Amino acid sequence: MTSNEKTVALLTENVNGPDDQWYPVPAQCKAGATEMRRLVWSLESGLTEDGDWEATAQYLKENGFTDVIARMARGGVAFYNSRLVPVSPKVATEGDLLRKAVTACRRHGIRFHAWKVFFRMNMAPQEYVDKLKAEERYMYGRFNTPFCSVWQTPTGVSVEGEQNDYWMCPADLRNQEEEISVMREMATLGVDGVHFDYIRYNAWYGCYCPRCRARYEARAGKPAAEWPAEVDPMVAINPLWLQMRCETITGIVRKTIAAIREVNPACEISAAVFPGVDEHIYHAQPWRSWCREGLLDFVCPMTYGQNPDVLRGQVINIARTAMASPRTRIYPAVGLADGKATPEKIRELAAIIRWAGFPGVSHYVLDLKTGPNLAKAYRRA
Ligand SMILES: [Zn+2]
């Protein structure tokens, strides 16, 4: 047995073991990682208002960051010269932000991951949203209306949504093809990695569009007695429906990976995921199964809270998943709280993630407000 095989055997043993034992996460490190990664998400313009990626990359190098995950596309909009989706007006004033960032990060030895928000169209141009509405490609909520024109909380409370905050129906093949092709396009542009965000349903409602109803009825083998009550989790848990939602999201992940591997086999593929234990139900984001299978290169659980006790509980829980995840690295996140996290707080939270033995820490999110405290937390003496 090679040492890697031994580690995998040990991990498998642990996964099938009793539930009341503590397994140290450093096995993730033993399985291949040799050093701590320090990652940070960044919005498309980086640390400045005008998209000065040279300054941002220099900042990252000076403060010991190894990787940046920068937002380069959302539903129906790209922050670079895309041939597939509308290009943000920012590109006219700040330049092609993806190409600028790739060049600067390469110069400073920072690994660059292009971050894509799936499905959510609230930054897309009006004409684009109108086109998708006309084609009925948006997600339906509980009231036979576009999901986000009226939001629904887990307790069923309705909240008026912001203008144009439509989501694409994840099960619609036209939407899948478009979102996957944007990830593939980014993977051809010199990046080290691409990053899934919003790779999930909005909550445990939806999508209740006519096509999703037809898919459900075909799978159930009979018409729904009442729609969407038959699948509505506020009425009763419907295991088939919840499973179908997870299959939809996991299917998109698989198709995207295959598309990226065709054009860039070395590209790292990662995802931002919710840290809860019920995400396979609530957001249809079964990322713990993805970790067991080793689908992705790494995931960043969005553990953004500022309370160290809460973070400790979250990372202990994630540690158990890590033990079953010999290939997919897990880098829990430190939240920067819009600039309100002090340098001491940032170090305290990062220390909890290191304490649990994860092979890296991610940080959310670098911008003008958070940059100064983040630098003070890590600046080398
Ligand atoms: Zn649908």
Short mmCIF file of C-alpha atoms and ligand atoms in Angstrom, two decimals:
data_model
loop_
_atom_site.label_atom_id
_atom_site.label_comp_id
_atom_site.label_asym_id
_atom_site.label_seq_id
_atom_site.Cartn_x
_atom_site.Cartn_y
_atom_site.Cartn_z
CA MET A 1 0.00 0.00 0.00
CA THR A 2 1.22 3.51 -0.74
CA SER A 3 0.96 6.05 2.06
CA ASN A 4 -1.99 7.63 0.27
CA GLU A 5 -3.79 4.30 0.10
CA LYS A 6 -3.09 3.74 3.77
CA THR A 7 -4.59 7.10 4.58
CA VAL A 8 -7.68 6.35 2.52
CA ALA A 9 -8.04 2.97 4.25
CA LEU A 10 -7.74 4.68 7.65
CA LEU A 11 -10.32 7.26 6.65
CA THR A 12 -12.76 4.64 5.47
CA GLU A 13 -12.35 2.77 8.72
CA ASN A 14 -13.06 5.94 10.66
CA VAL A 15 -16.15 6.76 8.63
CA ASN A 16 -17.66 3.38 9.41
CA GLY A 17 -16.68 3.65 13.07
CA PRO A 18 -18.73 4.71 16.04
CA ASP A 19 -20.22 8.20 16.15
CA ASP A 20 -18.80 9.17 19.52
CA GLN A 21 -15.12 9.41 18.70
CA TRP A 22 -13.00 12.38 17.78
CA TYR A 23 -10.96 11.92 14.64
CA PRO A 24 -8.23 14.45 14.03
CA VAL A 25 -8.59 16.21 10.70
CA PRO A 26 -4.86 16.34 9.89
CA ALA A 27 -5.48 13.15 7.90
CA GLN A 28 -6.62 15.57 5.17
CA CYS A 29 -3.15 17.03 5.28
CA LYS A 30 -1.50 13.60 5.39
CA ALA A 31 -3.49 12.64 2.30
CA GLY A 32 -1.57 15.16 0.25
CA ALA A 33 -1.64 18.76 1.43
CA THR A 34 1.75 19.83 2.63
CA GLU A 35 1.12 23.40 3.73
CA MET A 36 -1.65 25.66 4.94
CA ARG A 37 -3.42 27.54 2.21
CA ARG A 38 -4.67 31.05 2.91
CA LEU A 39 -7.53 31.94 0.56
CA VAL A 40 -9.75 34.98 0.22
CA TRP A 41 -12.83 35.75 -1.82
CA SER A 42 -12.77 39.10 -3.61
CA LEU A 43 -15.36 41.05 -5.57
CA GLU A 44 -14.54 41.72 -9.21
CA SER A 45 -12.77 45.05 -8.68
CA GLY A 46 -10.46 43.69 -5.98
CA LEU A 47 -9.23 46.01 -3.30
CA THR A 48 -9.75 49.25 -5.22
CA GLU A 49 -12.69 51.10 -6.76
CA ASP A 50 -11.23 51.01 -10.25
CA GLY A 51 -10.25 47.36 -10.64
CA ASP A 52 -6.51 47.81 -9.99
CA TRP A 53 -5.63 44.12 -9.82
CA GLU A 54 -1.90 44.84 -9.75
CA ALA A 55 -2.40 46.58 -6.38
CA THR A 56 -4.68 43.78 -5.15
CA ALA A 57 -2.26 41.01 -6.14
CA GLN A 58 0.60 42.84 -4.45
CA TYR A 59 -1.49 43.19 -1.28
CA LEU A 60 -2.27 39.47 -1.33
CA LYS A 61 1.40 38.53 -1.70
CA GLU A 62 2.51 40.90 1.07
CA ASN A 63 -0.02 39.42 3.47
CA GLY A 64 0.76 35.78 2.88
CA PHE A 65 -2.28 34.78 0.81
CA THR A 66 -1.86 31.79 -1.49
CA ASP A 67 -5.16 32.00 -3.42
CA VAL A 68 -7.83 34.50 -4.41
CA ILE A 69 -11.36 33.55 -5.46
CA ALA A 70 -12.65 36.53 -7.45
CA ARG A 71 -16.24 37.08 -8.58
CA MET A 72 -16.21 37.15 -12.38
CA ALA A 73 -19.75 36.14 -13.36
CA ARG A 74 -23.30 36.00 -12.04
CA GLY A 75 -26.54 34.88 -13.70
CA GLY A 76 -26.77 36.79 -17.00
CA VAL A 77 -23.68 38.97 -16.52
CA ALA A 78 -19.87 38.68 -16.75
CA PHE A 79 -17.15 41.01 -15.50
CA TYR A 80 -14.95 40.14 -18.49
CA ASN A 81 -15.42 40.05 -22.24
CA SER A 82 -17.64 36.96 -22.38
CA ARG A 83 -18.84 35.64 -25.70
CA LEU A 84 -21.79 33.95 -24.00
CA VAL A 85 -23.55 36.34 -21.63
CA PRO A 86 -23.98 40.14 -21.34
CA VAL A 87 -20.83 41.98 -20.27
CA SER A 88 -21.09 44.29 -17.24
CA PRO A 89 -20.74 48.04 -17.92
CA LYS A 90 -17.81 47.90 -15.46
CA VAL A 91 -15.69 46.34 -18.20
CA ALA A 92 -15.95 49.58 -20.23
CA THR A 93 -14.56 51.64 -17.34
CA GLU A 94 -12.30 49.18 -15.46
CA GLY A 95 -11.24 46.87 -18.28
CA ASP A 96 -11.56 43.10 -18.62
CA LEU A 97 -11.33 42.28 -14.92
CA LEU A 98 -10.68 38.56 -15.35
CA ARG A 99 -7.76 39.06 -17.72
CA LYS A 100 -6.30 41.85 -15.57
CA ALA A 101 -6.57 39.72 -12.42
CA VAL A 102 -5.06 36.62 -14.02
CA THR A 103 -2.06 38.60 -15.29
CA ALA A 104 -1.42 40.36 -11.98
CA CYS A 105 -1.90 37.25 -9.83
CA ARG A 106 0.46 35.25 -12.02
CA ARG A 107 3.09 37.97 -11.68
CA HIS A 108 2.84 37.82 -7.87
CA GLY A 109 2.52 34.05 -7.53
CA ILE A 110 -1.09 34.07 -6.29
CA ARG A 111 -3.36 31.25 -7.48
CA PHE A 112 -6.45 32.73 -9.17
CA HIS A 113 -9.91 31.14 -9.08
CA ALA A 114 -12.76 32.63 -11.13
CA TRP A 115 -15.92 32.69 -9.01
CA LYS A 116 -19.33 32.27 -10.65
CA VAL A 117 -22.68 32.91 -8.98
CA PHE A 118 -25.13 30.45 -10.48
CA PHE A 119 -28.78 31.21 -11.36
CA ARG A 120 -29.28 34.56 -9.58
CA MET A 121 -29.98 37.38 -12.04
CA ASN A 122 -30.25 40.50 -9.89
CA MET A 123 -27.18 42.06 -11.56
CA ALA A 124 -28.15 41.08 -15.12
CA PRO A 125 -29.35 43.73 -17.61
CA GLN A 126 -33.11 44.27 -17.82
CA GLU A 127 -33.34 42.95 -21.40
CA TYR A 128 -31.73 39.70 -20.34
CA VAL A 129 -34.14 39.21 -17.44
CA ASP A 130 -37.08 40.07 -19.70
CA LYS A 131 -35.94 37.44 -22.22
CA LEU A 132 -35.74 34.71 -19.56
CA LYS A 133 -39.12 35.75 -18.20
CA ALA A 134 -40.65 35.51 -21.68
CA GLU A 135 -39.15 32.03 -22.05
CA GLU A 136 -40.45 31.04 -18.58
CA ARG A 137 -37.03 29.92 -17.42
CA TYR A 138 -37.26 31.37 -13.90
CA MET A 139 -37.81 29.63 -10.58
CA TYR A 140 -41.37 29.56 -9.25
CA GLY A 141 -42.16 29.94 -5.55
CA ARG A 142 -45.14 28.75 -3.52
CA PHE A 143 -47.66 31.24 -4.82
CA ASN A 144 -47.37 30.46 -8.52
CA THR A 145 -45.18 33.53 -8.88
CA PRO A 146 -41.49 34.05 -9.67
CA PHE A 147 -39.65 32.91 -6.56
CA CYS A 148 -37.96 36.09 -5.54
CA SER A 149 -40.70 38.58 -6.33
CA VAL A 150 -42.06 37.22 -3.05
CA TRP A 151 -39.51 35.55 -0.74
CA GLN A 152 -40.54 32.86 1.67
CA THR A 153 -38.70 32.26 4.93
CA PRO A 154 -38.54 28.77 6.52
CA THR A 155 -41.47 29.68 8.75
CA GLY A 156 -43.56 30.63 5.73
CA VAL A 157 -43.38 34.39 6.16
CA SER A 158 -43.57 36.28 2.85
CA VAL A 159 -41.21 39.14 2.08
CA GLU A 160 -41.32 41.41 -0.95
CA GLY A 161 -38.18 40.80 -3.06
CA GLU A 162 -35.95 43.38 -4.73
CA GLN A 163 -36.48 44.37 -8.34
CA ASN A 164 -35.29 41.86 -10.93
CA ASP A 165 -34.17 39.36 -8.29
CA TYR A 166 -35.18 36.37 -10.36
CA TRP A 167 -33.45 33.00 -10.21
CA MET A 168 -33.18 30.60 -13.11
CA CYS A 169 -34.90 27.25 -12.65
CA PRO A 170 -31.90 24.93 -11.98
CA ALA A 171 -33.64 21.96 -13.62
CA ASP A 172 -34.22 23.78 -16.94
CA LEU A 173 -31.69 22.38 -19.42
CA ARG A 174 -31.39 25.74 -21.22
CA ASN A 175 -30.30 27.35 -17.95
CA GLN A 176 -27.90 24.53 -17.13
CA GLU A 177 -26.27 24.76 -20.53
CA GLU A 178 -25.74 28.49 -20.23
CA GLU A 179 -24.32 28.40 -16.70
CA ILE A 180 -22.04 25.46 -17.44
CA SER A 181 -20.74 27.08 -20.63
CA VAL A 182 -19.77 30.23 -18.68
CA MET A 183 -17.73 28.10 -16.24
CA ARG A 184 -16.07 26.37 -19.18
CA GLU A 185 -15.34 29.71 -20.86
CA MET A 186 -13.66 31.03 -17.70
CA ALA A 187 -11.59 27.84 -17.47
CA THR A 188 -10.03 28.64 -20.87
CA LEU A 189 -8.82 32.10 -19.82
CA GLY A 190 -5.62 31.26 -17.97
CA VAL A 191 -7.12 30.75 -14.51
CA ASP A 192 -5.80 28.27 -11.93
CA GLY A 193 -9.33 27.36 -10.87
CA VAL A 194 -13.06 28.01 -11.16
CA HIS A 195 -15.41 28.29 -8.21
CA PHE A 196 -19.10 27.40 -7.88
CA ASP A 197 -21.26 29.74 -5.81
CA TYR A 198 -25.05 29.51 -5.31
CA ILE A 199 -24.81 25.93 -6.57
CA ARG A 200 -28.06 25.05 -4.82
CA TYR A 201 -31.72 25.97 -4.59
CA ASN A 202 -32.61 29.20 -2.85
CA ALA A 203 -34.15 27.48 0.18
CA TRP A 204 -36.34 24.46 0.68
CA TYR A 205 -39.07 25.90 -1.52
CA GLY A 206 -39.17 25.46 -5.27
CA CYS A 207 -38.86 25.14 -8.05
CA TYR A 208 -42.60 24.76 -8.71
CA CYS A 209 -42.60 25.76 -12.39
CA PRO A 210 -44.74 23.75 -14.85
CA ARG A 211 -41.69 21.81 -16.11
CA CYS A 212 -40.59 20.85 -12.60
CA ARG A 213 -44.13 19.71 -11.87
CA ALA A 214 -44.13 17.52 -15.00
CA ARG A 215 -40.76 16.02 -14.05
CA TYR A 216 -42.03 15.22 -10.57
CA GLU A 217 -45.25 13.64 -11.83
CA ALA A 218 -43.32 11.50 -14.34
CA ARG A 219 -41.01 10.29 -11.57
CA ALA A 220 -43.83 9.69 -9.08
CA GLY A 221 -45.81 7.87 -11.78
CA LYS A 222 -49.00 9.79 -11.05
CA PRO A 223 -50.38 13.33 -11.20
CA ALA A 224 -49.85 15.51 -8.13
CA ALA A 225 -53.10 15.72 -6.18
CA GLU A 226 -52.38 19.33 -5.27
CA TRP A 227 -49.55 21.50 -6.52
CA PRO A 228 -47.29 22.55 -4.93
CA ALA A 229 -48.80 21.28 -1.65
CA GLU A 230 -47.77 17.70 -2.44
CA VAL A 231 -44.09 18.64 -2.41
CA ASP A 232 -44.21 21.70 -0.13
CA PRO A 233 -42.02 21.09 2.96
CA MET A 234 -44.29 23.40 4.95
CA VAL A 235 -47.03 20.80 4.48
CA ALA A 236 -44.98 17.57 4.71
CA ILE A 237 -41.52 16.27 3.88
CA ASN A 238 -41.63 14.55 0.49
CA PRO A 239 -38.45 12.43 0.19
CA LEU A 240 -38.74 11.86 -3.57
CA TRP A 241 -39.02 15.58 -4.23
CA LEU A 242 -36.10 16.47 -1.97
CA GLN A 243 -34.01 13.76 -3.60
CA MET A 244 -34.86 15.08 -7.08
CA ARG A 245 -33.70 18.56 -6.07
CA CYS A 246 -30.37 17.18 -4.86
CA GLU A 247 -29.98 15.12 -8.03
CA THR A 248 -30.52 18.24 -10.12
CA ILE A 249 -27.78 20.18 -8.32
CA THR A 250 -25.31 17.28 -8.19
CA GLY A 251 -26.00 16.61 -11.88
CA ILE A 252 -25.02 20.20 -12.74
CA VAL A 253 -21.80 19.84 -10.74
CA ARG A 254 -20.91 16.64 -12.60
CA LYS A 255 -21.69 18.11 -16.04
CA THR A 256 -19.70 21.25 -15.27
CA ILE A 257 -16.67 19.26 -14.14
CA ALA A 258 -16.77 17.16 -17.32
CA ALA A 259 -17.04 20.32 -19.48
CA ILE A 260 -14.10 21.96 -17.70
CA ARG A 261 -11.91 18.87 -17.89
CA GLU A 262 -12.31 18.93 -21.70
CA VAL A 263 -10.75 22.37 -21.99
CA ASN A 264 -8.47 22.56 -18.93
CA PRO A 265 -7.66 19.27 -17.21
CA ALA A 266 -5.45 20.95 -14.58
CA CYS A 267 -8.08 23.50 -13.51
CA GLU A 268 -8.92 23.30 -9.79
CA ILE A 269 -12.68 23.13 -9.25
CA SER A 270 -14.14 24.31 -5.96
CA ALA A 271 -17.37 25.46 -4.34
CA ALA A 272 -18.70 27.70 -1.58
CA VAL A 273 -21.10 25.63 0.55
CA PHE A 274 -23.43 26.20 3.49
CA PRO A 275 -22.08 24.73 6.73
CA GLY A 276 -25.33 23.33 8.16
CA VAL A 277 -25.93 19.62 8.73
CA ASP A 278 -29.23 19.78 6.81
CA GLU A 279 -28.09 21.45 3.59
CA HIS A 280 -29.01 18.42 1.47
CA ILE A 281 -32.60 19.14 2.56
CA TYR A 282 -32.71 22.87 2.99
CA HIS A 283 -30.70 24.12 0.01
CA ALA A 284 -30.48 20.83 -1.94
CA GLN A 285 -26.71 21.13 -1.63
CA PRO A 286 -25.45 17.63 -0.67
CA TRP A 287 -21.83 18.73 -0.47
CA ARG A 288 -20.90 16.19 2.19
CA SER A 289 -21.68 13.44 -0.32
CA TRP A 290 -19.64 15.34 -2.91
CA CYS A 291 -16.73 15.26 -0.45
CA ARG A 292 -17.06 11.51 0.14
CA GLU A 293 -16.99 10.97 -3.60
CA GLY A 294 -14.13 13.42 -4.11
CA LEU A 295 -16.01 15.31 -6.83
CA LEU A 296 -14.38 18.69 -6.22
CA ASP A 297 -10.81 19.73 -5.48
CA PHE A 298 -11.87 21.81 -2.50
CA VAL A 299 -14.89 23.32 -0.76
CA CYS A 300 -15.12 26.42 1.43
CA PRO A 301 -17.90 26.11 4.05
CA MET A 302 -19.33 29.60 4.63
CA THR A 303 -18.74 29.78 8.38
CA TYR A 304 -18.88 33.57 8.46
CA GLY A 305 -20.14 34.24 12.01
CA GLN A 306 -18.07 36.17 14.52
CA ASN A 307 -18.83 34.02 17.58
CA PRO A 308 -15.87 31.73 18.32
CA ASP A 309 -18.02 29.15 20.15
CA VAL A 310 -20.37 28.86 17.19
CA LEU A 311 -17.42 28.51 14.80
CA ARG A 312 -15.87 25.82 17.01
CA GLY A 313 -19.11 23.81 16.88
CA GLN A 314 -19.27 24.20 13.11
CA VAL A 315 -15.70 23.10 12.49
CA ILE A 316 -16.04 20.06 14.77
CA ASN A 317 -19.00 19.02 12.68
CA ILE A 318 -17.19 19.70 9.42
CA ALA A 319 -14.18 17.76 10.73
CA ARG A 320 -16.22 14.58 10.62
CA THR A 321 -16.97 15.19 6.95
CA ALA A 322 -13.29 15.91 6.37
CA MET A 323 -12.38 12.47 7.68
CA ALA A 324 -14.50 10.94 4.93
CA SER A 325 -13.04 13.26 2.30
CA PRO A 326 -9.56 12.10 1.34
CA ARG A 327 -9.48 13.96 -1.97
CA THR A 328 -11.59 17.08 -1.52
CA ARG A 329 -9.83 19.56 0.76
CA ILE A 330 -11.99 21.62 3.11
CA TYR A 331 -11.11 25.22 3.93
CA PRO A 332 -13.64 26.67 6.41
CA ALA A 333 -14.13 30.45 6.26
CA VAL A 334 -13.43 33.36 8.57
CA GLY A 335 -15.98 36.15 8.10
CA LEU A 336 -14.62 39.69 7.89
CA ALA A 337 -17.98 41.22 8.87
CA ASP A 338 -17.90 44.10 6.41
CA GLY A 339 -14.73 45.46 7.98
CA LYS A 340 -16.01 45.14 11.57
CA ALA A 341 -13.87 42.06 12.34
CA THR A 342 -10.77 43.38 14.13
CA PRO A 343 -7.31 41.93 13.39
CA GLU A 344 -7.46 40.14 16.77
CA LYS A 345 -10.87 38.64 15.93
CA ILE A 346 -9.63 37.46 12.52
CA ARG A 347 -6.65 35.74 14.14
CA GLU A 348 -8.83 34.20 16.86
CA LEU A 349 -11.28 32.70 14.34
CA ALA A 350 -8.53 31.48 11.99
CA ALA A 351 -6.81 29.80 14.95
CA ILE A 352 -9.95 27.74 15.63
CA ILE A 353 -9.90 26.44 12.04
CA ARG A 354 -6.20 25.61 12.30
CA TRP A 355 -6.80 24.01 15.72
CA ALA A 356 -9.21 21.55 14.12
CA GLY A 357 -6.51 20.62 11.62
CA PHE A 358 -7.91 21.84 8.31
CA PRO A 359 -5.28 22.31 5.60
CA GLY A 360 -6.29 25.91 4.92
CA VAL A 361 -8.48 28.88 5.87
CA SER A 362 -10.62 30.99 3.55
CA HIS A 363 -11.77 34.57 4.28
CA TYR A 364 -14.94 36.43 3.23
CA VAL A 365 -14.63 38.93 1.58
CA LEU A 366 -11.85 41.28 0.47
CA ASP A 367 -12.87 44.83 -0.42
CA LEU A 368 -12.10 48.43 0.49
CA LYS A 369 -13.73 48.07 3.92
CA THR A 370 -12.19 44.75 4.97
CA GLY A 371 -8.71 45.14 3.42
CA PRO A 372 -7.04 47.17 6.24
CA ASN A 373 -7.96 44.88 9.18
CA LEU A 374 -7.23 41.75 7.17
CA ALA A 375 -3.76 43.08 6.40
CA LYS A 376 -3.14 43.95 10.07
CA ALA A 377 -4.16 40.42 11.07
CA TYR A 378 -1.51 38.80 8.89
CA ARG A 379 1.14 41.37 7.98
CA ARG A 380 4.55 39.85 8.41
CA ALA A 381 6.74 41.55 10.98
ZN ZN B 1 -38.52 24.68 -12.41
#
